[in-house]
Short mmCIF file of C-alpha atoms and ligand atoms in Angstrom, two decimals:
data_model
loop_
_atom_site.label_atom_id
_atom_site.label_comp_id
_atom_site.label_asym_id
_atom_site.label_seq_id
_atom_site.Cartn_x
_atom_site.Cartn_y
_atom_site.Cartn_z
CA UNK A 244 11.24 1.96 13.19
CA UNK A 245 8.19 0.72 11.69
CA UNK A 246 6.35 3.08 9.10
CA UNK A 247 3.11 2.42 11.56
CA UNK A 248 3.13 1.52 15.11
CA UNK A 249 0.95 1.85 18.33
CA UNK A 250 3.11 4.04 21.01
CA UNK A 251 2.21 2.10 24.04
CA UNK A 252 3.73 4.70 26.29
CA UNK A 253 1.67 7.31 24.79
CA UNK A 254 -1.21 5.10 23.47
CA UNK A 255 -1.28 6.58 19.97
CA UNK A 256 -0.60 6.09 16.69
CA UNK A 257 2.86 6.94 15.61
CA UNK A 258 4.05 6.76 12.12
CA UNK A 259 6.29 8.52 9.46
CA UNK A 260 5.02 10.96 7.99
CA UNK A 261 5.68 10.25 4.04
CA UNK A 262 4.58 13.55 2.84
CA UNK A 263 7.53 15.14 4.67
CA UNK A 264 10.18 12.60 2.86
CA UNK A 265 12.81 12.91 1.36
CA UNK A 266 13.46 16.14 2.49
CA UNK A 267 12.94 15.23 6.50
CA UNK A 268 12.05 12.09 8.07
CA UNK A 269 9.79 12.41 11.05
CA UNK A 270 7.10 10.69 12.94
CA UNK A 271 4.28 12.25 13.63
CA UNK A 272 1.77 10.43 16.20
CA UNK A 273 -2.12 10.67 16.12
CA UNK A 274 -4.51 11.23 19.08
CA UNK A 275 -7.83 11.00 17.53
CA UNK A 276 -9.46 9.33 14.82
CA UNK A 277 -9.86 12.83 13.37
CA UNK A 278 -6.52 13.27 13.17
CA UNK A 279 -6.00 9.59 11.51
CA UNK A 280 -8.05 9.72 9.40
CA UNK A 281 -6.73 12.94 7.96
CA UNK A 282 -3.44 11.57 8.07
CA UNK A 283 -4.75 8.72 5.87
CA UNK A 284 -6.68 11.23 3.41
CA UNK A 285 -3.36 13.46 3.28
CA UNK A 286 -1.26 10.24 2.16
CA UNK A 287 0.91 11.27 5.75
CA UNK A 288 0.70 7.44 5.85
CA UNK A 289 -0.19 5.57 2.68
CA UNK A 290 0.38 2.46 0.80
CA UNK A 291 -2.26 -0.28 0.83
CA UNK A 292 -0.75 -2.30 3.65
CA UNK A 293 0.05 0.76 6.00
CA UNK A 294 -3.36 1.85 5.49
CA UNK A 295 -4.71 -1.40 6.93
CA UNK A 296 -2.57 -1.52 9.62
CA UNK A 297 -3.27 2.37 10.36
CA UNK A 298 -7.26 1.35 9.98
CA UNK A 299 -6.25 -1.28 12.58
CA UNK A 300 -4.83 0.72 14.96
CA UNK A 301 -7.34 3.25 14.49
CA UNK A 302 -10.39 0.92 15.99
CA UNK A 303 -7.78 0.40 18.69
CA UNK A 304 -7.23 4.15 19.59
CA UNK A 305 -11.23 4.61 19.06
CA UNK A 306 -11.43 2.18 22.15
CA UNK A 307 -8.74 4.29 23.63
CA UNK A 308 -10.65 7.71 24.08
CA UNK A 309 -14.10 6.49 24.38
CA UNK A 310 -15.34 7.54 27.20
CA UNK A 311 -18.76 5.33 26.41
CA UNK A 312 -20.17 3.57 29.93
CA UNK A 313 -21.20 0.62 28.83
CA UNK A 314 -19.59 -2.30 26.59
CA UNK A 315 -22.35 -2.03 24.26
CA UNK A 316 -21.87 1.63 23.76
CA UNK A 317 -18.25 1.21 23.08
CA UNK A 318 -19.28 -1.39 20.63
CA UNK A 319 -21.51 1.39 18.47
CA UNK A 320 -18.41 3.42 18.62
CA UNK A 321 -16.54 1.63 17.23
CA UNK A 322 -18.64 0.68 14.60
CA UNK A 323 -19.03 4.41 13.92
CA UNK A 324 -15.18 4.71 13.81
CA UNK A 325 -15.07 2.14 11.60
CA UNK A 326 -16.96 3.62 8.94
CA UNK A 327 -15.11 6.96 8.68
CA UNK A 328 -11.78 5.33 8.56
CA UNK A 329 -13.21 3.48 6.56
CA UNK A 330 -14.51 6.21 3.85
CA UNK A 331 -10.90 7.58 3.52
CA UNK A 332 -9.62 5.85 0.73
CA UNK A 333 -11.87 3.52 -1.44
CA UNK A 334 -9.48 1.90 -3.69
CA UNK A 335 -7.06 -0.08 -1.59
CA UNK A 336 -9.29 -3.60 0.24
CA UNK A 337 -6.50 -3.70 2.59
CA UNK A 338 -8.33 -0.66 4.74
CA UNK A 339 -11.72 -2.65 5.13
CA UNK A 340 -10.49 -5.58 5.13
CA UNK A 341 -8.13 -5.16 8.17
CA UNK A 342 -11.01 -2.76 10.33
CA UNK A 343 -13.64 -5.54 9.40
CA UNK A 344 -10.99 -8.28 11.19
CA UNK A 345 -10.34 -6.33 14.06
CA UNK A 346 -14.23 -5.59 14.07
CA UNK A 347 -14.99 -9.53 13.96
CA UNK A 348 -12.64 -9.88 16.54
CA UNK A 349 -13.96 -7.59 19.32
CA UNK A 350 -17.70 -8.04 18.18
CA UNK A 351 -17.02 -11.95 18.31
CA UNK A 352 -16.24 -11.92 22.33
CA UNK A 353 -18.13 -10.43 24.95
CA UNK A 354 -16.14 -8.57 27.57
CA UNK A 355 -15.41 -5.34 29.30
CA UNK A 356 -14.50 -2.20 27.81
CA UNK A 357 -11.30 -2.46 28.88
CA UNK A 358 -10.99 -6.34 27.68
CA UNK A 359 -12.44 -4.78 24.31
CA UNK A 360 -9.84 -2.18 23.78
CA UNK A 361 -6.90 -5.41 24.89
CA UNK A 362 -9.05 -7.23 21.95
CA UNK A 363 -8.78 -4.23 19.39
CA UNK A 364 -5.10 -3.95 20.22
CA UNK A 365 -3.93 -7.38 19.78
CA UNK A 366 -5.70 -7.92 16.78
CA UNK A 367 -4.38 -5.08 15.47
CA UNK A 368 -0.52 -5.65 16.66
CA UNK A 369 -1.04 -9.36 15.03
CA UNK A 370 -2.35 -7.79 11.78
CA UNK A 371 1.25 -5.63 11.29
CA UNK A 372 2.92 -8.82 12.42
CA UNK A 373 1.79 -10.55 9.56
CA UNK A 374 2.43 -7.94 7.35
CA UNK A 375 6.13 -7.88 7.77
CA UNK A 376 6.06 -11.98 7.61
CA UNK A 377 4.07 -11.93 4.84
CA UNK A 378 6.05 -9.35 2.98
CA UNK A 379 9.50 -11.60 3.91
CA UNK A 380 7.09 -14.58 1.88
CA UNK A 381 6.69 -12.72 -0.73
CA UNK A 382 10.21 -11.85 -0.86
CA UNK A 383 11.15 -15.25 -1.00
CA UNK A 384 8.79 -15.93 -3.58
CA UNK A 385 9.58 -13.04 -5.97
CA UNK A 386 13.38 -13.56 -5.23
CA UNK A 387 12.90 -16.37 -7.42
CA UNK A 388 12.13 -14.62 -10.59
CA UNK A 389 14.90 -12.26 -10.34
CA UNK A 390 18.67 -13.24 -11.67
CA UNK A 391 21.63 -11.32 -11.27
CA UNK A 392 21.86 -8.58 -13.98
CA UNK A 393 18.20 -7.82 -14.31
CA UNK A 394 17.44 -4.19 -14.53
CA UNK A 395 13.66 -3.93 -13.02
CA UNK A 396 11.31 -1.25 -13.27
CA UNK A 397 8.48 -0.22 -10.85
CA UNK A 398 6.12 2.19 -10.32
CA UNK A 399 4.92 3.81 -7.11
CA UNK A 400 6.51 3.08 -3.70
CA UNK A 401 5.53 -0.69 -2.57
CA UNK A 402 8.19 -0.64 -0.13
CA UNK A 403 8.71 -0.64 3.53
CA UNK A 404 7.00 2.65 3.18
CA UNK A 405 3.93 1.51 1.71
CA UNK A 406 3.89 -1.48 4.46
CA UNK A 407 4.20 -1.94 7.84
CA UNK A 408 7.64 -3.04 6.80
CA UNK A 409 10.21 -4.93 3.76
CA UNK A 410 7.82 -3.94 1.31
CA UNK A 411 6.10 -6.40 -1.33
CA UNK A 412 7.37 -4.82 -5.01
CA UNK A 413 10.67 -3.65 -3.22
CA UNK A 414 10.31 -6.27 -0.73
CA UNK A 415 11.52 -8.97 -3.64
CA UNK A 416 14.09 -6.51 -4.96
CA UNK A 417 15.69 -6.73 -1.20
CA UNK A 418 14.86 -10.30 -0.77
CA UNK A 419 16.72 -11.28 -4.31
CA UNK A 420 19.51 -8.45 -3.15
CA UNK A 421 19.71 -10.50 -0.19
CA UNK A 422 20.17 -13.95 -1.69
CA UNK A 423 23.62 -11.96 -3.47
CA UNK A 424 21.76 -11.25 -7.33
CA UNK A 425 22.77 -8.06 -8.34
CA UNK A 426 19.59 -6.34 -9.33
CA UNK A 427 19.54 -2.03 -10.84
CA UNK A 428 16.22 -0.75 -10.21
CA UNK A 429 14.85 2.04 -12.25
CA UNK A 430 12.08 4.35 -10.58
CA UNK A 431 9.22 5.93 -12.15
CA UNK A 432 8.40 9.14 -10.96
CA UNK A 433 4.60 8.56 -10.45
CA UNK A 434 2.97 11.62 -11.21
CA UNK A 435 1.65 13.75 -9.40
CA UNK A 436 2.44 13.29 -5.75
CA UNK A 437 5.77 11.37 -7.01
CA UNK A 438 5.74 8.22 -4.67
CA UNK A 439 8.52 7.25 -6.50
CA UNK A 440 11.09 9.97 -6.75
CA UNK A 441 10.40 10.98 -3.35
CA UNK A 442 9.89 7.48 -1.24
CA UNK A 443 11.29 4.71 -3.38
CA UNK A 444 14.51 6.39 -4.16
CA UNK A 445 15.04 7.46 -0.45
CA UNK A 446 14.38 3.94 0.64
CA UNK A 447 16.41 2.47 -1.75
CA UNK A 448 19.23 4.51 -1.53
CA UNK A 449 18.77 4.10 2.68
CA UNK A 450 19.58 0.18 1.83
CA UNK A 451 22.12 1.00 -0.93
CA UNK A 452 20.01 -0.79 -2.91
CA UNK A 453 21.02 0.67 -6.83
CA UNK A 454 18.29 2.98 -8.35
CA UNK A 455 17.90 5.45 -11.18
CA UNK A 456 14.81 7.88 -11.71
CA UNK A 457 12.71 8.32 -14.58
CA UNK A 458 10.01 10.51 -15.29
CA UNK A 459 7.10 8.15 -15.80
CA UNK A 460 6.90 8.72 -19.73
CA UNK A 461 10.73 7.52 -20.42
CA UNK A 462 9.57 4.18 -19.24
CA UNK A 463 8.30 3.32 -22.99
CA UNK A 464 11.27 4.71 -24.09
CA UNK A 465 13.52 2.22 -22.02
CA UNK A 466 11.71 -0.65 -23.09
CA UNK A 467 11.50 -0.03 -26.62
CA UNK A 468 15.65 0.12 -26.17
CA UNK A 469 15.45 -3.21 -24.78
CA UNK A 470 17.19 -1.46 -21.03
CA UNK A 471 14.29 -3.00 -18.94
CA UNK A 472 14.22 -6.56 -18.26
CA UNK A 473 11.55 -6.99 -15.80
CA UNK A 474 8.49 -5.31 -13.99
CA UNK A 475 7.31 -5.36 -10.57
CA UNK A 476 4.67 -3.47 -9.63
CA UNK A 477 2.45 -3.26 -5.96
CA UNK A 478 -1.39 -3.43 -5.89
CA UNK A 479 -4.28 -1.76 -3.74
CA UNK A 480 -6.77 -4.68 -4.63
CA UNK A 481 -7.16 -7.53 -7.50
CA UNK A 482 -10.26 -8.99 -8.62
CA UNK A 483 -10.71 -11.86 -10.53
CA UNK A 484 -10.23 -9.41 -13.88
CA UNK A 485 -7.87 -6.65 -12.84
CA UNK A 486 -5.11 -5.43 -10.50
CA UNK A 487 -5.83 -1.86 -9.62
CA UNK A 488 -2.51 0.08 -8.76
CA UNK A 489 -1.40 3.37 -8.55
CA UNK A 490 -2.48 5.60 -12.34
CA UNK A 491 0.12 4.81 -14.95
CA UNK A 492 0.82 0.89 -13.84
CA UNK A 493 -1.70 0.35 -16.74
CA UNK A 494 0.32 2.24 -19.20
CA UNK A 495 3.60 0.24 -18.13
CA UNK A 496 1.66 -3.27 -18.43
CA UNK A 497 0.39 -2.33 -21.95
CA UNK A 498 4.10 -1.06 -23.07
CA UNK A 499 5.64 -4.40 -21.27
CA UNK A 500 2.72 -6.50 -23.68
CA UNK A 501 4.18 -4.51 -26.19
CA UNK A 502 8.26 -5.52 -25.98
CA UNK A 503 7.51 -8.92 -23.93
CA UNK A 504 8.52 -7.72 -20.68
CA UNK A 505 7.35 -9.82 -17.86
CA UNK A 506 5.32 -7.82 -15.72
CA UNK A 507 4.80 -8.66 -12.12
CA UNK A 508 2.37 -7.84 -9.54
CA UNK A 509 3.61 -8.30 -5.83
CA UNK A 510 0.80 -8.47 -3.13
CA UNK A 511 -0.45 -10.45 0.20
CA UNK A 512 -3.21 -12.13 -0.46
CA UNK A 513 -5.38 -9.85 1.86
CA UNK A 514 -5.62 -7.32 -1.48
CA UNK A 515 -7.36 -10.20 -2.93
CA UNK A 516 -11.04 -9.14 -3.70
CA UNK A 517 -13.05 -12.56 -4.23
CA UNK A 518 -16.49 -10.65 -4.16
CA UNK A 519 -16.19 -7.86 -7.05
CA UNK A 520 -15.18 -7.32 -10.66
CA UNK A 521 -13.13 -4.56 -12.06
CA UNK A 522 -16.43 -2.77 -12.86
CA UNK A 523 -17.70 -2.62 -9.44
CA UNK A 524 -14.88 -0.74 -7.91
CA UNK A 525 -14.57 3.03 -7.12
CA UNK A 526 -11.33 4.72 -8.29
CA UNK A 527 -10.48 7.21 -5.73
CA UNK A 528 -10.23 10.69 -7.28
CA UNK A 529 -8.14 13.45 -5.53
CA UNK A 530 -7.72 17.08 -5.70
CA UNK A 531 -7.18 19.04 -8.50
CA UNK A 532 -4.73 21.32 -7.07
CA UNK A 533 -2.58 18.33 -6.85
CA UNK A 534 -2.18 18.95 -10.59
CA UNK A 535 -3.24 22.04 -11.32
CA UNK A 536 -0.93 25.34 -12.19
CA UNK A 537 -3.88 27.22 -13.54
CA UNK A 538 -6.77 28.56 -11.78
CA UNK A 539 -10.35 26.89 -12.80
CA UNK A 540 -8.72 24.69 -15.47
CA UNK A 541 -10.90 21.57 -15.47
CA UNK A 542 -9.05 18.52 -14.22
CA UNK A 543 -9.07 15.08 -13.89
CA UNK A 544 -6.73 13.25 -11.05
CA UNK A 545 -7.71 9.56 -10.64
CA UNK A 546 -4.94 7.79 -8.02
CA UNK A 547 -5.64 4.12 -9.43
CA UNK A 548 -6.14 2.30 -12.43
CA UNK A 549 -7.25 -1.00 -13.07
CA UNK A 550 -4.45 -3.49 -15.19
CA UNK A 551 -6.30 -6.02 -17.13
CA UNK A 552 -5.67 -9.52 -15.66
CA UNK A 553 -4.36 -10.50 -19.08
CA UNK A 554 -1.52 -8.14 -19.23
CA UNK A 555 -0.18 -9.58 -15.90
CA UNK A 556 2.88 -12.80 -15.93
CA UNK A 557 2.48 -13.45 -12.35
CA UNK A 558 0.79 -12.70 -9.07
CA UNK A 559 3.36 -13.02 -6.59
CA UNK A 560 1.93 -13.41 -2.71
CA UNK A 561 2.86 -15.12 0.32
CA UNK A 562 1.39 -18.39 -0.60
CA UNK A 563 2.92 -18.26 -3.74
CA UNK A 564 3.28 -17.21 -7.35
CA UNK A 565 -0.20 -17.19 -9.35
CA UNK A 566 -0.32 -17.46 -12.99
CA UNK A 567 -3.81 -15.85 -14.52
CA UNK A 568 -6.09 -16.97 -15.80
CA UNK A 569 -7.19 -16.16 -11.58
CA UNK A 570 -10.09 -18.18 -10.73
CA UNK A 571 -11.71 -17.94 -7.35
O1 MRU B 42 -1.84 6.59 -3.28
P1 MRU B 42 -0.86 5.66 -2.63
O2 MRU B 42 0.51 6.24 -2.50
O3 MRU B 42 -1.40 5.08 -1.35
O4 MRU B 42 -0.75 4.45 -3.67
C1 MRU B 42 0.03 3.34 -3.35
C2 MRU B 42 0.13 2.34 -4.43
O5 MRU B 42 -0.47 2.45 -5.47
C3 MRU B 42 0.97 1.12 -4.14
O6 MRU B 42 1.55 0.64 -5.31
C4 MRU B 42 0.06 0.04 -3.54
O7 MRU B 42 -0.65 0.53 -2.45
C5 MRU B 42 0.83 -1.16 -3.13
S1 MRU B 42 1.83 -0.83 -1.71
C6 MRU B 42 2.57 -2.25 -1.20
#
């Protein structure tokens, strides 16, 4: 199935639910925006491309249980829904900018509530459409940087798990996999909630797809030893300066400066950010118990960092591959 997906028979919200892999892979299904939006905030679905797609859906399901009277009522709503979906995650654009389409969408027609919620619904069905097209595009793309022998690190999971499906990182490893290049893939860790020896090895290894783990401090290590080849790396958003990713895809740009590793960033062009600079954007920080072993030990847990534009080879997207300087 698809990582994210409206039930229409139950007229929810279903999705895996990636805090429970690798150990057990279920879907979970959520009835309220309550419950989405904690599903969001708990990483149960995460990713930035799942978590537009699960904003999406969300204004969908708002329209779903409202049990407003009027169209105009359901519009506030919705608005209102919006917003906390919204305020889950700050990093990744893909959230707003996927409930602000849906939002144009049903605010741009005048209907009945029930014509409203058909609006929300089909917006949001197209919007996970395109993300599995546009992943395949980016595929393609990527594919082309890839030969047959490479050995290419990345970080996180940008995978089918972190989309609505094919990924856009892993989503060229399959792609170039597909087109016969035989490709090893080595895995950071990505401490602390381990996206990638939890999700990106059990996806991998689901497609047979060749992968070895590495805590995320070996990765200098391998590079310095000349054992990594290429880097390929997901985003949440990029500005005109900087590709913010999950923490430690700065580190890994800096040490692939370092050996002249090419190091590639794989997004659509929805996490495109044409209105802000690196400065401007909130890092989202998490809990401390997600690191901490000691009681009232001060900590620090950002999820993101930004990459300076200048330490990226190539933007890879759906329309194609961009070199930096980016200018928009
Ligand atoms: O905190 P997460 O797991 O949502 O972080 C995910 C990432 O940093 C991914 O690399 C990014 O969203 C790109 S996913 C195609």
């Amino acid at each position: 199935m698809r990582t994210i997906e409206w039930n229409s028979e139950n007229k929810t919200i279903q999705m895996v639910d990636q805090t429970l892999l690798p150990q057990e892979y279920r879907t979970i299904e959520c009835t309220t925006i309550e419950s989405l939006c904690h599903a969001i905030i708990t990483l149960k679905v995460r990713g930035a491309p799942a978590i537009g797609a699960a904003g999406a859906y969300g204004i969908a399901l708002a329209a779903q249980t409202s049990i407003a009277e009027t169209p105009e009522e359901l519009l506030r709503e919705l608005e209102s829904a919006a917003r906390k979906i919204n305020s889950t995650r700050p990093t990744a654009i893909n959230l707003a900018w996927a409930i602000n389409r849906v939002m144009k969408t049903v605010t741009s027609k005048t209907g009945t509530k029930q014509e409203i919620l058909e609006t929300a619904l089909e917006e949001a069905e197209a919007i996970a459409d395109e993300d599995i097209r546009t992943n395949k595009k980016i595929g393609e793309h990527g594919a082309t940087l890839l030969q047959t022998g490479d050995t290419v690190l990345t970080h996180c999971n940008a995978g089918r798990l972190a989309c609505v499906d094919w990924g856009t990182a892993l989503g060229v490893i399959r792609s170039a996999i597909n087109n016969g290049k035989e490709i090893q893939i080595i895995a950071c860790e990505t401490r602390p909630l381990n996206q990638g020896s939890r999700l990106t090895t059990w996806e991998l290894s689901e497609d047979k797809i060749p992968v070895t783990l590495i805590t995320d401090s070996t990765a200098g290590h391998l590079m310095r030893r000349g054992k990594i080849d290429k880097i390929i790396v997901g985003a949440d958003r990029i500005t005109e300066d900087a590709v913010f990713n999950k923490i430690g895809t700065y580190t890994h740009s800096v040490l692939a400066k370092e050996h002249k590793i090419p190091f590639y960033v794989a997004a659509p062009t929805s996490t495109i950010d044409r209105n802000h600079h690196e400065k401007d954007i909130t890092i989202e920080e998490r809990d401390p118990d997600e690191l901490r072993y000691l009681n009232n030990i001060p900590v620090y847990n950002p999820a993101f960092d930004a990459t300076p534009i200048e330490n990226i080879t190539a933007i890879i997207t759906e329309k194609g591959i961009l070199h930096p300087p980016l200018t928009f």
